[in-house]
């Protein structure tokens, strides 16, 4: 059932991305942040049984994706949630995003999401998709951040590549550096 709801949300994304030329911004919108605060606070989620917590996460995140298909954070939270909390469901999520990218090869958002979800299991393809998204929308920051992360450590480590993509991300999202500095100082 959850995957069916997710699939419906992804179909909504497909129509919206084709109709709009804008991409997710650096900052999560206030309406989405409010929903995260009200419906996905860790205090409330920790009170739920695992099965109920899973259902709540999927319900809220899929609703946000359907209502705000150009917000990055609901997708990122869904990917991370399924990757770490429902690893048996992760291949299906990967397949959904892979299909979206194949159906919309000119959509940097679809390419980026597929690149992010594939990183760690098919990292070579994930990198290809992220680089393709970057080439199609050089000012779209999120593929650059993921590429900077990929190149920061492990067998693909490259200080030069990591620094290049991090500079590109910070160029598009300069406030991210300010927030990082605030967290270190505060």
Coordinates of C-alpha atoms in Angstrom, one line a residue:
X1 CA 0.0 0.0 0.0
X2 CA 2.8 2.4 0.9
X3 CA 4.5 1.8 -2.4
X4 CA 1.3 2.4 -4.2
X5 CA 0.8 5.7 -2.5
X6 CA 4.5 6.6 -3.3
X7 CA 4.0 5.6 -6.9
X8 CA 0.9 7.9 -7.2
X9 CA 3.0 10.7 -5.7
X10 CA 5.8 10.1 -8.2
X11 CA 3.3 10.2 -11.0
X12 CA 2.2 13.6 -9.7
X13 CA 5.9 14.7 -9.7
X14 CA 6.2 13.6 -13.3
X15 CA 3.4 15.9 -14.4
X16 CA 4.5 18.8 -12.3
X17 CA 8.2 18.6 -13.4
X18 CA 7.2 18.5 -17.0
X19 CA 4.9 21.5 -16.5
X20 CA 7.3 23.6 -14.5
X21 CA 10.9 24.7 -15.3
X22 CA 11.8 25.5 -11.7
X23 CA 13.8 23.3 -9.4
X24 CA 14.0 22.8 -5.6
X25 CA 15.5 25.8 -3.8
X26 CA 18.3 25.7 -1.3
X27 CA 15.9 26.3 1.6
X28 CA 13.0 24.2 2.6
X29 CA 9.8 26.2 2.4
X30 CA 8.0 27.3 5.6
X31 CA 4.9 25.2 4.9
X32 CA 7.0 22.1 4.6
X33 CA 9.1 22.9 7.7
X34 CA 5.8 23.4 9.6
X35 CA 4.6 20.0 8.6
X36 CA 7.9 18.4 9.6
X37 CA 7.7 20.1 13.0
X38 CA 4.0 19.2 13.6
X39 CA 3.8 15.7 12.2
X40 CA 7.3 14.3 12.2
X41 CA 8.8 15.5 15.5
X42 CA 11.1 12.8 17.0
X43 CA 9.3 13.2 20.3
X44 CA 6.0 12.2 18.8
X45 CA 7.4 9.5 16.5
X46 CA 9.3 7.8 19.3
X47 CA 6.0 7.2 21.1
X48 CA 4.7 5.1 18.3
X49 CA 5.2 1.4 17.6
X50 CA 7.6 0.8 14.7
X51 CA 4.8 -0.1 12.3
X52 CA 2.8 3.0 13.2
X53 CA 6.0 5.2 12.9
X54 CA 6.7 3.7 9.4
X55 CA 3.1 4.4 8.3
X56 CA 3.2 8.0 9.7
X57 CA 6.5 8.7 7.9
X58 CA 5.3 7.4 4.6
X59 CA 1.9 9.2 4.9
X60 CA 3.4 12.5 5.7
X61 CA 6.4 12.4 3.3
X62 CA 4.3 11.1 0.4
X63 CA 1.7 13.8 1.0
X64 CA 4.4 16.5 1.1
X65 CA 5.9 15.1 -2.2
X66 CA 2.4 15.2 -3.8
X67 CA 1.6 18.7 -2.5
X68 CA 5.1 20.2 -2.9
X69 CA 6.9 18.2 -5.7
X70 CA 9.6 20.8 -6.0
X71 CA 10.8 20.6 -2.4
X72 CA 13.9 18.6 -1.9
X73 CA 13.8 17.7 1.7
X74 CA 10.7 15.4 1.7
X75 CA 12.4 13.3 -1.0
X76 CA 15.7 13.2 0.9
X77 CA 13.9 12.3 4.1
X78 CA 12.0 9.5 2.3
X79 CA 15.1 8.1 0.8
X80 CA 17.0 8.1 4.1
X81 CA 14.0 6.7 6.0
X82 CA 13.6 3.8 3.7
X83 CA 17.3 3.2 3.3
X84 CA 17.9 2.9 7.1
X85 CA 14.5 1.9 8.6
X86 CA 13.1 -0.3 5.8
X87 CA 16.1 -1.7 3.9
X88 CA 13.9 -4.5 2.5
X89 CA 11.8 -1.8 0.7
X90 CA 14.8 0.1 -0.6
X91 CA 15.2 -1.8 -3.9
X92 CA 11.6 -0.9 -4.8
X93 CA 12.3 2.8 -4.0
X94 CA 15.4 2.7 -6.1
X95 CA 13.5 1.2 -9.0
X96 CA 10.8 3.9 -8.8
X97 CA 13.3 6.7 -8.9
X98 CA 15.3 4.9 -11.7
X99 CA 12.1 4.6 -13.7
X100 CA 11.3 8.3 -13.1
X101 CA 14.7 9.3 -14.5
X102 CA 14.3 7.0 -17.5
X103 CA 10.8 8.5 -18.2
X104 CA 12.1 12.0 -17.8
X105 CA 15.7 12.1 -19.0
X106 CA 15.7 15.9 -19.3
X107 CA 14.4 16.5 -15.8
X108 CA 17.3 17.4 -13.5
X109 CA 15.2 16.7 -10.4
X110 CA 14.3 13.1 -11.5
X111 CA 17.9 12.5 -12.5
X112 CA 19.1 13.8 -9.1
X113 CA 16.7 11.7 -7.1
X114 CA 17.7 8.6 -9.0
X115 CA 21.4 9.5 -8.5
X116 CA 20.9 10.0 -4.8
X117 CA 18.9 6.8 -4.2
X118 CA 21.4 4.7 -6.2
X119 CA 24.5 5.9 -4.5
X120 CA 25.8 3.2 -2.2
X121 CA 24.5 0.3 -4.2
X122 CA 25.1 1.4 -7.8
X123 CA 27.3 4.4 -7.2
X124 CA 28.7 4.5 -10.7
X125 CA 25.2 5.0 -12.1
X126 CA 24.4 7.4 -9.3
X127 CA 27.3 9.5 -10.2
X128 CA 26.4 9.4 -13.9
X129 CA 22.9 10.6 -13.1
X130 CA 24.0 13.3 -10.7
X131 CA 26.6 14.6 -13.3
X132 CA 23.9 14.6 -15.9
X133 CA 21.6 16.6 -13.7
X134 CA 24.4 19.0 -13.0
X135 CA 25.1 19.4 -16.7
X136 CA 21.4 20.1 -17.4
X137 CA 21.0 22.5 -14.6
X138 CA 24.3 23.9 -13.3
X139 CA 22.7 26.1 -10.8
X140 CA 20.6 23.3 -9.2
X141 CA 22.6 22.8 -6.0
X142 CA 21.5 19.4 -4.7
X143 CA 23.3 17.1 -7.2
X144 CA 26.5 19.1 -6.4
X145 CA 26.2 18.5 -2.7
X146 CA 25.8 14.7 -3.2
X147 CA 28.7 14.6 -5.7
X148 CA 30.9 16.5 -3.1
X149 CA 29.9 13.9 -0.5
X150 CA 30.7 11.0 -2.8
X151 CA 34.1 12.3 -3.7
X152 CA 34.9 13.2 -0.1
X153 CA 35.9 9.7 1.0
X154 CA 36.1 6.1 0.1
X155 CA 37.4 4.5 -3.1
X156 CA 36.2 7.4 -5.2
X157 CA 37.9 10.0 -2.9
X158 CA 39.1 13.0 -4.8
X159 CA 39.8 16.2 -2.9
X160 CA 39.7 18.2 -6.1
X161 CA 36.4 16.8 -7.3
X162 CA 34.9 17.1 -3.8
X163 CA 36.0 20.7 -3.5
X164 CA 34.8 21.6 -7.0
X165 CA 31.3 20.3 -6.3
X166 CA 31.2 21.8 -2.8
X167 CA 32.1 25.2 -4.3
X168 CA 29.4 24.8 -6.9
X169 CA 26.9 23.9 -4.2
X170 CA 27.9 26.9 -2.0
X171 CA 27.8 29.2 -5.0
X172 CA 24.2 28.3 -5.5
X173 CA 23.4 28.1 -1.8
X174 CA 25.7 30.5 0.0
X175 CA 23.5 30.6 3.2
X176 CA 24.4 26.9 3.7
X177 CA 27.9 27.9 4.7
X178 CA 26.5 30.4 7.2
X179 CA 24.3 27.8 8.7
X180 CA 27.2 25.3 9.0
X181 CA 29.3 28.0 10.7
X182 CA 26.4 28.8 13.1
X183 CA 26.1 25.2 14.1
X184 CA 29.8 24.9 14.8
X185 CA 29.9 28.1 16.9
X186 CA 26.6 27.6 18.6

